[in-house]
Each structure stands twice: as structure tokens, then as C-alpha cells.
Coordinates of C-alpha atoms and ligand atoms in Angstrom, one line a residue:
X1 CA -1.7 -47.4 8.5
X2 CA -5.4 -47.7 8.5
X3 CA -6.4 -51.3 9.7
X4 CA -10.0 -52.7 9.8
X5 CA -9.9 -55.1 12.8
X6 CA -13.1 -57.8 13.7
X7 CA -13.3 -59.3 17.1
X8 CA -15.7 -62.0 17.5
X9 CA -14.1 -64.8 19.7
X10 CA -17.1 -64.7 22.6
X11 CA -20.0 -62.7 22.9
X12 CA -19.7 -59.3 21.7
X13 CA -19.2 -58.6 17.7
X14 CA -16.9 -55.9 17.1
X15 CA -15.7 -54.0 13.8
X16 CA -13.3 -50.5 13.9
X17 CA -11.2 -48.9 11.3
X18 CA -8.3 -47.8 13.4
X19 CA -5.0 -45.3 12.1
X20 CA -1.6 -46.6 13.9
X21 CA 1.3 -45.1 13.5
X22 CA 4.7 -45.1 15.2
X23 CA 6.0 -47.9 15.1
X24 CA 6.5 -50.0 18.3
X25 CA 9.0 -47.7 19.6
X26 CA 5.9 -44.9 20.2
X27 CA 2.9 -46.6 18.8
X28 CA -0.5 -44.5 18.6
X29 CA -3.9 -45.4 17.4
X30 CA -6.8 -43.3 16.4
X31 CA -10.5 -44.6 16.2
X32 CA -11.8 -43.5 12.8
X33 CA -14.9 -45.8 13.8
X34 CA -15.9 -48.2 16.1
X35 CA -19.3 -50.9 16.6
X36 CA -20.0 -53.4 18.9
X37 CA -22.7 -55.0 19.4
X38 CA -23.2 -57.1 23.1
X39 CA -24.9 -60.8 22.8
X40 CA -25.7 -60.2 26.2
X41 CA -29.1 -60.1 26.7
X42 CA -29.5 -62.9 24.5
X43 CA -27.3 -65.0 26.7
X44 CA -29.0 -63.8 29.7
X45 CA -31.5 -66.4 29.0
X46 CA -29.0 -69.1 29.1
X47 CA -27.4 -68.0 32.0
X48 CA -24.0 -68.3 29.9
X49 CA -23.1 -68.0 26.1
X50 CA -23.7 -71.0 23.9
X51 CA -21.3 -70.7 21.0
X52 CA -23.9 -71.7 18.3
X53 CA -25.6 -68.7 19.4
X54 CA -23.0 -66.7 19.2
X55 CA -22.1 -67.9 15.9
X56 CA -25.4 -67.0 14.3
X57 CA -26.0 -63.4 15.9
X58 CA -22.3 -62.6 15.0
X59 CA -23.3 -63.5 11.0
X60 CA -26.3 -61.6 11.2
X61 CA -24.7 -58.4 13.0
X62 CA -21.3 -58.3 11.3
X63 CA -22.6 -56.2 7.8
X64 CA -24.3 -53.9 9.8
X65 CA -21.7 -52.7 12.0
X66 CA -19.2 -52.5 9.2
X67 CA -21.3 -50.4 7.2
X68 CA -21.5 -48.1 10.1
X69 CA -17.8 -48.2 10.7
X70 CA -17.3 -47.4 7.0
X71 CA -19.8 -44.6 7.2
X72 CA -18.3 -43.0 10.1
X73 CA -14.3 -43.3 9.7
X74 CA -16.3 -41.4 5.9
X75 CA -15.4 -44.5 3.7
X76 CA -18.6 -45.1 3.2
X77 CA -18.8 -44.6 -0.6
X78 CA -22.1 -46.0 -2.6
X79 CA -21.1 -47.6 -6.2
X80 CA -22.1 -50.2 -8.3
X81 CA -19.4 -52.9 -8.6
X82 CA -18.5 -54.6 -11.1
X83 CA -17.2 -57.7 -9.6
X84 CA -16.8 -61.1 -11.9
X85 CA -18.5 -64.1 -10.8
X86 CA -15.8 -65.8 -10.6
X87 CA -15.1 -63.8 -7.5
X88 CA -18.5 -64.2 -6.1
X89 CA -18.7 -68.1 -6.4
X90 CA -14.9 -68.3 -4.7
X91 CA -16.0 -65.6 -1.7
X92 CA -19.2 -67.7 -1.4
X93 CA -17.3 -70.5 -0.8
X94 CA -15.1 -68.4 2.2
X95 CA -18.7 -68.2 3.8
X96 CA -20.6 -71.2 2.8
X97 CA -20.2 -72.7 6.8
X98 CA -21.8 -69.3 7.6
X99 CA -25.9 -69.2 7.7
X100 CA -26.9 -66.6 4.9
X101 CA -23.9 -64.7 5.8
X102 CA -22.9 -64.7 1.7
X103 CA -26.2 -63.3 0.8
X104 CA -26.2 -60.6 2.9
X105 CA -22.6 -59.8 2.0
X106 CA -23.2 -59.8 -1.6
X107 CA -25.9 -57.4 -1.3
X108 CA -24.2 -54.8 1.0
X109 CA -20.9 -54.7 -0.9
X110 CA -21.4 -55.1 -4.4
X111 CA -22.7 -51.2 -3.9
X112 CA -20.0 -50.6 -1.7
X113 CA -16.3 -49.0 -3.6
X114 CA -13.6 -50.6 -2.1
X115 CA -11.9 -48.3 1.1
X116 CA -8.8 -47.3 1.7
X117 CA -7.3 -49.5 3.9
X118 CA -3.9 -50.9 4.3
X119 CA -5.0 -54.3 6.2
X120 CA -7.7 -56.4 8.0
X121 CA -6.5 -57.7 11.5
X122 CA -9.0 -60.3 12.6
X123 CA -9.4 -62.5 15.9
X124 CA -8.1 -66.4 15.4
X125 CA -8.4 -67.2 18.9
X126 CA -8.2 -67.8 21.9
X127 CA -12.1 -68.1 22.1
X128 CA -15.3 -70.1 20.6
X129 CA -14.3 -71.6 17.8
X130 CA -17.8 -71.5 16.0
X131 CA -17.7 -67.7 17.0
X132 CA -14.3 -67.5 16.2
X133 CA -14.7 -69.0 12.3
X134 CA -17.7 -66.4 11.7
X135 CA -15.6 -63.2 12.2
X136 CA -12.5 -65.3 10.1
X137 CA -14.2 -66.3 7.6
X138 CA -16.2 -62.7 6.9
X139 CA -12.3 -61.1 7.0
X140 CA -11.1 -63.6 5.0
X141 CA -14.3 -63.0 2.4
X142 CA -13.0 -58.9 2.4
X143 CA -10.0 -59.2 1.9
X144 CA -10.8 -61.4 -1.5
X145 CA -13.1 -58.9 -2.3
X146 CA -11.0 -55.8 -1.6
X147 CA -7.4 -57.5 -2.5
X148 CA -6.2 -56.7 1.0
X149 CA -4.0 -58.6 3.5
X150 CA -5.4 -60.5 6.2
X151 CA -4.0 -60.9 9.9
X152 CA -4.8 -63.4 11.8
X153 CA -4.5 -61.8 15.7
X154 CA -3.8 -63.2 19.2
X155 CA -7.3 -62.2 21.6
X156 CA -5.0 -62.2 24.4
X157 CA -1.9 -60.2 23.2
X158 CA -5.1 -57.6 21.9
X159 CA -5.9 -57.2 25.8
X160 CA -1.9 -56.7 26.5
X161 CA -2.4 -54.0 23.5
X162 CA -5.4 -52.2 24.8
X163 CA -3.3 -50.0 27.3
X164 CA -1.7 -48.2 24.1
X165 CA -5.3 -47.1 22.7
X166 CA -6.3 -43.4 23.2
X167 CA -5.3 -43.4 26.7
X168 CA -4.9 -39.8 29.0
X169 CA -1.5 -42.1 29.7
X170 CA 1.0 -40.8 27.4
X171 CA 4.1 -42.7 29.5
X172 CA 6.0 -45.1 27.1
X173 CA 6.1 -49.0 28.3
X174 CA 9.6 -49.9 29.2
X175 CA 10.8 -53.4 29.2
X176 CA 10.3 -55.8 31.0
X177 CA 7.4 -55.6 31.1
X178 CA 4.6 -57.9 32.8
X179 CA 0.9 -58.2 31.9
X180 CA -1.6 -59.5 33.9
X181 CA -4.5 -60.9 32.2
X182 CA -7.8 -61.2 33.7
X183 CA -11.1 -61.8 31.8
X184 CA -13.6 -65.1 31.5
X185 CA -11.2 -67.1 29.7
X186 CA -8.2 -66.1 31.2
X187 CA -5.8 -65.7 34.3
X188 CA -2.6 -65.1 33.0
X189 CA 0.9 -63.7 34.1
X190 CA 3.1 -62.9 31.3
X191 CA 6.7 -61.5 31.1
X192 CA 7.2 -59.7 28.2
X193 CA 11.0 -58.8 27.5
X194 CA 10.0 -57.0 24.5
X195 CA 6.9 -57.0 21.7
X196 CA 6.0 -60.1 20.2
X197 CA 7.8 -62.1 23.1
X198 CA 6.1 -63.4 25.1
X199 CA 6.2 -66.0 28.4
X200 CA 3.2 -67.1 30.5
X201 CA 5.0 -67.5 33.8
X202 CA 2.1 -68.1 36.0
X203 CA -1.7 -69.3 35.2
X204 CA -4.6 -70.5 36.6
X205 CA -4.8 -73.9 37.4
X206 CA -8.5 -74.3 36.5
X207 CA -11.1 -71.6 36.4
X208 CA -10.6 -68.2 35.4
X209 CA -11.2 -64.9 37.5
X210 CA -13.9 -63.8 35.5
X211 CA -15.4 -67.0 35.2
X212 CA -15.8 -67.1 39.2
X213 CA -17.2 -64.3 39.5
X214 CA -19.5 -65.0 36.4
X215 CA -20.0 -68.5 39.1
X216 CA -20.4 -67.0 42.1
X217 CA -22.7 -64.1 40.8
X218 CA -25.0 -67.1 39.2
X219 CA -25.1 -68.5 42.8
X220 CA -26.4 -65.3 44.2
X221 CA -29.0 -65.3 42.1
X222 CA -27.2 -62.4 39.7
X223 CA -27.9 -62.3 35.8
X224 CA -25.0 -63.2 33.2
X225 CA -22.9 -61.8 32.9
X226 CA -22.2 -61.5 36.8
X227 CA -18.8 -59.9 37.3
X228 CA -20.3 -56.3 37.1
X229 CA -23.3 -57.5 39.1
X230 CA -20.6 -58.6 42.3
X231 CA -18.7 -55.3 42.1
X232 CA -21.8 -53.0 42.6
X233 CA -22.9 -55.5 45.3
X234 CA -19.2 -55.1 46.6
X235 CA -19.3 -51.6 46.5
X236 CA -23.0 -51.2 48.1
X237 CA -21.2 -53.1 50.7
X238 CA -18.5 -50.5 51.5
X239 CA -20.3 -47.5 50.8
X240 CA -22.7 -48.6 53.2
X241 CA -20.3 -49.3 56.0
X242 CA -21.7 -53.1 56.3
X243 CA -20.0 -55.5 59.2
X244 CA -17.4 -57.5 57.6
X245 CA -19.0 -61.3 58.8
X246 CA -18.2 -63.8 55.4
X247 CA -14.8 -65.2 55.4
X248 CA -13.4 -66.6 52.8
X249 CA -10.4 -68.3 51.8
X250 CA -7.6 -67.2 49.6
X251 CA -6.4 -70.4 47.0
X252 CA -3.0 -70.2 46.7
X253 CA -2.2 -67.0 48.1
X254 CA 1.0 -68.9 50.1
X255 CA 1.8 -71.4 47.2
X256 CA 5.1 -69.5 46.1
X257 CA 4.5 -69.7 43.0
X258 CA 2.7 -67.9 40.4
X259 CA -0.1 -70.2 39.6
X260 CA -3.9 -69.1 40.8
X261 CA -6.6 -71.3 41.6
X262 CA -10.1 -70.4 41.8
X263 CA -12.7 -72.8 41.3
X264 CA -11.9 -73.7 45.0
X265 CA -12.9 -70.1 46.2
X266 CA -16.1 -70.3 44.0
X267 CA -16.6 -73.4 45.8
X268 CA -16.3 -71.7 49.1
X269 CA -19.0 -69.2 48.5
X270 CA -21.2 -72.4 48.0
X271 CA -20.4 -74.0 51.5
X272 CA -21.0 -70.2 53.4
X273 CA -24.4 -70.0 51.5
X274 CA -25.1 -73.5 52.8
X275 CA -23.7 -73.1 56.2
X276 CA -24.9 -69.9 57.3
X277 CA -27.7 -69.3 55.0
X278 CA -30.2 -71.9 54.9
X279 CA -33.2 -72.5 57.1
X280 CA -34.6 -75.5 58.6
X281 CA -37.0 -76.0 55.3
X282 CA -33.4 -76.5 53.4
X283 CA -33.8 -73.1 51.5
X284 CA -31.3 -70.6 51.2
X285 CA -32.3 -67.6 52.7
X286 CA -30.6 -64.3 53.2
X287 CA -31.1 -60.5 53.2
X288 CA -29.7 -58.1 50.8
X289 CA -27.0 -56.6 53.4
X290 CA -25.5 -60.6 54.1
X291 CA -25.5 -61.0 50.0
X292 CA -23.5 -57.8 49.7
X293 CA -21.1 -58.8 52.5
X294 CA -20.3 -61.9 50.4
X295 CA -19.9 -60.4 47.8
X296 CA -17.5 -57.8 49.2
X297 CA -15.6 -60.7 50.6
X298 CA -15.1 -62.7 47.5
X299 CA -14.1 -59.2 45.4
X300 CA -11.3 -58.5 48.7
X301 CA -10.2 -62.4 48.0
X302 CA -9.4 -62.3 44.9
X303 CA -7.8 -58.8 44.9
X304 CA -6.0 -59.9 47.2
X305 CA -4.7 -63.1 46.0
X306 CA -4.3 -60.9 42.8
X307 CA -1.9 -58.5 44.3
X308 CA 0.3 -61.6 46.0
X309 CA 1.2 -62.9 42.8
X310 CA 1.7 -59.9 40.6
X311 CA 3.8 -58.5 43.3
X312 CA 5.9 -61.5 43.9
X313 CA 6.2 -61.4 39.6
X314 CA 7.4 -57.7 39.8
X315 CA 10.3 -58.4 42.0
X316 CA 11.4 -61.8 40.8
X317 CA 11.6 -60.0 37.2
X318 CA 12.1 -57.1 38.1
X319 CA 9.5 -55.5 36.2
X320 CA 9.4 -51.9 34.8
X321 CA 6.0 -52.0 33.4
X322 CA 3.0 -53.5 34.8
X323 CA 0.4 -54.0 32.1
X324 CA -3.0 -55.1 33.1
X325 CA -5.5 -56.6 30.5
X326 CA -9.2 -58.1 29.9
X327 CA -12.6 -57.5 31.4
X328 CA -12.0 -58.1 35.1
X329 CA -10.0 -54.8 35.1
X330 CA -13.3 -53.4 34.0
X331 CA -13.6 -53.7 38.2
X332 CA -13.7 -50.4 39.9
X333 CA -11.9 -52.0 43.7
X334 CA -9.4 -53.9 41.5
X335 CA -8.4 -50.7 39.2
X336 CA -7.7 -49.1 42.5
X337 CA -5.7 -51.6 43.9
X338 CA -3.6 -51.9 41.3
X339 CA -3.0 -48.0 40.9
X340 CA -1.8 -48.2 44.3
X341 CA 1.6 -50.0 42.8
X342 CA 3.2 -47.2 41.7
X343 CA 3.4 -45.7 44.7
X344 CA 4.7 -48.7 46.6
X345 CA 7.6 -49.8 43.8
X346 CA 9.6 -47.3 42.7
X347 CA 10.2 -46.7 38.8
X348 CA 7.0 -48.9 38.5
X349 CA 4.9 -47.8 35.4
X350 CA 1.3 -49.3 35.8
X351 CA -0.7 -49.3 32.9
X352 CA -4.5 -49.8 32.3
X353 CA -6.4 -50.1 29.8
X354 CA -9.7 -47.2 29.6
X355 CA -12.9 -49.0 31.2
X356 CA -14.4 -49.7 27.7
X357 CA -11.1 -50.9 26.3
X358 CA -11.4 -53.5 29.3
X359 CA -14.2 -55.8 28.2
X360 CA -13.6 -57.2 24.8
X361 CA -13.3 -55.0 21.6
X362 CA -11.8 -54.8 18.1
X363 CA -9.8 -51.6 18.5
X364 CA -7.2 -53.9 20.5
X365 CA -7.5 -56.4 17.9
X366 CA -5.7 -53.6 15.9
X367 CA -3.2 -52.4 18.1
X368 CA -1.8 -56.4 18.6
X369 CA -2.2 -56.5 14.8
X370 CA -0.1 -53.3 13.9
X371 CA 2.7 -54.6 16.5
X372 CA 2.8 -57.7 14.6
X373 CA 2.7 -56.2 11.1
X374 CA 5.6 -53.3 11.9
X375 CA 8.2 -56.3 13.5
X376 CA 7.6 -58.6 10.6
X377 CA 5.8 -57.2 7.2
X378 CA 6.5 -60.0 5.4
X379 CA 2.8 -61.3 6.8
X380 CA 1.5 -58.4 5.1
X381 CA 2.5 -60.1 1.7
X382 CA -0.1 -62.8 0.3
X383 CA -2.7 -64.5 1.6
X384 CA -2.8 -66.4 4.5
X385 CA -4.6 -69.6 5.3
X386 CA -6.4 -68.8 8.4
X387 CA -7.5 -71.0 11.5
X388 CA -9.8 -70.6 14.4
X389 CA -7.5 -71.8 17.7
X390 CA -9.7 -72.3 20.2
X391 CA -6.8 -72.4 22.7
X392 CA -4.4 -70.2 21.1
X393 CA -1.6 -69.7 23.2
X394 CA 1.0 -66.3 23.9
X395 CA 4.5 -67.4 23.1
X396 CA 7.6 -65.7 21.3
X397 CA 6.5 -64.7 17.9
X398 CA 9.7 -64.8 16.3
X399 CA 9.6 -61.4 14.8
X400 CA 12.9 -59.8 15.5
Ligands
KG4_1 O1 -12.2 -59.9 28.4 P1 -13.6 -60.1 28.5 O2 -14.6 -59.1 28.0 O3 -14.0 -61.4 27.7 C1 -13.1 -62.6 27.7 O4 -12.1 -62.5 26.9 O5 -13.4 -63.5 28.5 O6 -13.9 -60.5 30.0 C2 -15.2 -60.9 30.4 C3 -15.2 -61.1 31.9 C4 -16.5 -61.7 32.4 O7 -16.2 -62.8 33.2 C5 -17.0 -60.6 33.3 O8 -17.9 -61.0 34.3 C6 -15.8 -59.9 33.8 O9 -15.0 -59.9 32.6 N1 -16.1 -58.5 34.2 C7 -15.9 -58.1 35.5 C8 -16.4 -56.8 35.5 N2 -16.8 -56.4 34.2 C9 -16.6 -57.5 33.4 N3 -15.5 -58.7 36.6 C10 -15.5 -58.0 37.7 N4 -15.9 -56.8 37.8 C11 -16.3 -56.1 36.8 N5 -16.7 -54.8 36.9
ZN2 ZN1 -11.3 -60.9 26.2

């Protein structure tokens, strides 16, 4: 099946055409073509992404990069249209919430023959909802215009899916399996007894990993987004051999049960800035080396805390697939750790997703999609009203 899948639930605006075939007993994706362009630098400003901003640099990027998507998956195929208004007024309505997306779209595809493509799997949350509507509402406008199916596609089972993209790792999942889901958003544990069911069986209590080290990094005086910005501080830490002084706690790590707590951690890097940094004109002072200590020290708490709890998930479900999801596992210290796994639990598959599979895309966005559409087709039939879910939740889908 070739699927075109749009991801635009945060900061980055992303468009593939993706082959999957399979089934979900050995699925396998190809990339025909893939774009994504990063807000970052435009959020770097704000020190943190505003969602009306987002929503506007999404509906200017998202023609672009599927024009370049079509033209390199060779879809790409130039032809006057011959469209009825009637069809124009109704897909003008699809985008009217959409600053001069409509325009733009009418001028790209009415030149543009209709590809061959089998469904459009796009992002309905969880995410911004203003960012979330833009990428809906631009699938929703295809898929009038082209008479295909539209899917609306779970952010979070995408980043459970991203381990089965053009991975070195051939190994098939076996179930149960259990996902661990870190990104800004998100701290998640879920069991997963087999696709499409799905049980969050530990969360975070209040902020997410990425979103403390996105914190923390902000109080060190490191740019948005600042989990990156940590790890090579971390690792500038090791390399270098530095004294280990900061000490930090580690929320939860003895709690029993799976939940995870961070704000309290990002809280504690405050305090040993304060404590141990400032001099007696009330600044905060420190040299590079001290900066990359902490920094080490916060990466070592939450890997550790991490570990606890996955581990403790493993046994108590006894677990024959570790799945690991969502930017924070873009983290060089905490891919390591959790390759280490294998070793230590016996039959234990642990699978992670490539480095640029980690941080949000829409190739995952198909995989979740083709899951969804193989256990249940009957989505695949009509139209569906769509919905941006701002806190869009993983639970069993029914599909079996
Ligand atoms: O999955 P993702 O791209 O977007 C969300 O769905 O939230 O995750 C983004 C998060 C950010 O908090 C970012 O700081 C973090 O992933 N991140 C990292 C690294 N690269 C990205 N955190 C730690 N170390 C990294 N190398
Ligand atoms: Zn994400």
C-alpha cells in the first residue's frame, strides 16, 4: 500500500509517501519520499513553541514539502485539472480556519494529476491543537480532491511504530511487548499484548522527560530546544574525565510503582544553581566544567530512574519486547543504557527506533496508520469526520 502520511502535532511539519507491506505479522515500510521541515529556529526566539506559530509556519510549509515528496517518490506529474467548482468552494471550506492555506493549495494542485496512492494517514493528536487542525484539515482537503481515504493517526502509537521503519534490525517484535515513551509531551509506559491494544501502565505524574530537560537546559542558559544541548554537555563531561561533585535526586525511583515524576528533579537543578553557584552580588556564576557536571548528573538521574521502572515493568509483565519511542531516545547515554538490557534479561528483544526516526516525523505516522488500516479496513471505507485531540490518549483500539 502506498500511504501519504502528514505530521504536524508540535513543531516540525512533516509529509512522506511511504510503501508498507506485510501485514502486522512482518510489517515493512519503504520511504518513497520524505520532508520535514524544523520550526526550530523560529521558536528559539521564544524560548519554547507557541502553537499560533506553529500553526501559521505549518500552512505556509505544508505545499512545498508535498510537492517535493511527490517529485521524489516520481509522482510528481504536471497537468491541468479540470476540477468543478463545486469541488473548490466545498475544499475551501476544509481550509477556510487556515490563513491563505486554500489559495496556495488551489494553485499547486489544480496542475497537479492525482497520485497513486491507496490512503492519507494524518496526525489527530496528541499535540497542539491549532497545529494539529493545520495538517487535518490540509489531509482532509486531499483527500476531497483526490477521492482518497483519510486516517486519522495516534502521535504516540507513531513513536511505538517507528522501531519497524527501515531499521538494520530485522528481529520480529514478540508479544508482550512494552513501549517506553519519552519525548516533550510524554513519559509513558505501555504494555502492549498485541497491535492496536494498548495499556498505559505507568506515567508521569507531571512534567515530561523531555520537557525537563527542555527546563533544565533553559536554566543553564541552553537554546530551545535543550535536550540535545544537555547530552553534549553530559558527554563533554565524561569524555573529559570531570569530578563527579552535583548530586541530585532521583523522584520516585523507590515509589514501587511505575509512575515518574520530574518536575521535582528540574526543580532540584534550580536549588544546586542557587546553593552552590551564586556569589555574594546574588548572581549565578559558574564555569563551563561545573555546568557540564550538572548536566552529567541530571542525564545519570533520569537514566537511571528510567531504567528502575522499565525494568521493574519487564518482570512484572514479563515482557518479550522492549520498544522504546519519541525524541528523548534521540539521547546517545540513554540509547546505550537501554541496549545494555538484552544482555542482562534473557530472551529480551530491545528495539529502537534510528536516531532520525526518534524526534518527530511522518514516516511513523504511516507505519501506526498501516497497522490500523490492515486490523480493521473497514476505516478505509468513506469519509471520516476528523478531530484534533489535544490529549489523545493510547487505549485498546478494538480492531480484532
Ligand atoms: O518526540 P519529540 O520529537 O516531540 C514530542 O512529541 O514531544 O520529542 C522532543 C523532545 C524534546 O523535549 C527534546 O529536548 C528531546 O525530545 N530530545 C532530547 C534529545 N533530542 C531530543 N532529549 C535528550 N537528549 C537528546 N539528544
Ligand atoms: Zn513526538
Amino acid at each position: 500500500m502506498k500511504i501519504l502520511s502528514i505530521e504536524t502535532s508540535c513543531d516540525e511539519t512533516a509529509v512522506s509517501i511511504v510503501l508498507a507491506n506485510g501485514g502486522v505479522e512482518s510489517p515493512s515500510f519503504e520511504i518513497l519520499g520524505n520532508a520535514l521541515f524544523s520550526q526550530i529556529d523560529i521558536h528559539k526566539e521564544f524560548g519554547g513553541v507557541y502553537p499560533m506559530v506553529a500553526k501559521r509556519e505549518h500552512a505556509k510549509k505544508l505545499t512545498p514539502l508535498l510537492e517535493k515528496v511527490l517529485l521524489d517518490s516520481k509522482m510528481l506529474k504536471i497537468e491541468e485539472t479540470d476540477y468543478p467548482d463545486k469541488l473548490w468552494n466545498d475544499i475551501e471550506f476544509i481550509l477556510k480556519k487556515e490563513e491563505g492555506l486554500y489559495l496556495n493549495f488551489k494553485n499547486k494542485f489544480e496542475k497537479i494529476k492525482k497520485p497513486e496512492i491507496d490512503f492519507i494517514a494524518v496526525t489527530s493528536g496528541p499535540g497542539l491543537a491549532p497545529a494539529l487542525w493545520v495538517g487535518i484539515s490540509f489531509a482532509l482537503a486531499l483527500g476531497k480532491l483526490w477521492e482518497i481515504p483519510v486516517i486519522p493517526t495516534n502521535h504516540m502509537e507513531g513513536h511505538i511504530a517507528s522501531v519497524l521503519i527501515e531499521n538494520n534490525d530485522e528481529r520480529k517484535i514478540i508479544f508482550p511487548a512494552l513501549a517506553l515513551l519519552i519525548s516533550g509531551g510524554h513519559t509513558e509506559l505501555v504494555n502492549i499484548n498485541n497491535w492496536g491494544e494498548y495499556k498505559i501502565v505507568g506515567s508521569t505524574r507531571d512534567d515530561a522527560v523531555g520537557e525537563a530537560f527542555d527546563k533544565a537546559a533553559r536554566m543553564l542558559g541552553l537554546p530551545y530546544p535543550g535536550g540535545v544541548e544537555i547530552s553534549k554537555l553530559a558527554e563533554y563531561a565524561r569524555t573529559k574525565n570531570l569530578s563527579k561533585i552535583a548530586k541530585l535526586p532521583r523522584p520516585m525511583i523507590h515509589s514501587g510503582n511505575l509512575d515518574f515524576s520530574f518536575s521535582g528533579l528540574k526543580t532540584a537543578v534550580l536549588y544546586y544553581m542557587r546553593d552552590n553557584w551564586k556569589n555574594e552580588n546574588n548572581e549565578i556564576i559558574s564555569t563551563d566544567d561545573e555546568k557540564a557536571d550538572l548536566a552529567r548528573e541530571f542525564e545519570d538521574s533520569v537514566i537511571e530512574i528510567l531504567l528502575k521502572k522499565t525494568e521493574q515493568a519487564i518482570v512484572q509483565y514479563c515482557i518479550k519486547t522492549l520498544i522504546i519511542g519519541g525524541g528523548v531516545i534521540a539521547n546517545k547515554k540513554i540509547r546505550e543504557n537501554f541496549g545494555l538490557l538484552e544482555a542482562k534479561y534473557e530472551g529480551l528483544l530491545v528495539k529502537i527506533p534510528a536516531k532520525s526516526l526518534s524526534t518527530d516525523n511522518s514516516m511513523m505516522i504511516a507505519a501506526a496508520a498501516y497497522l490500523n488500516a490492515y486490523l480493521n479496513p473497514a476505516i478505509l471505507k468513506g469519509q471520516q469526520e476528523i478531530e484534533a485531540k489535544g490529549n489523545l490518549k493510547l487505549g485498546i483500539l478494538n480492531l480484532h
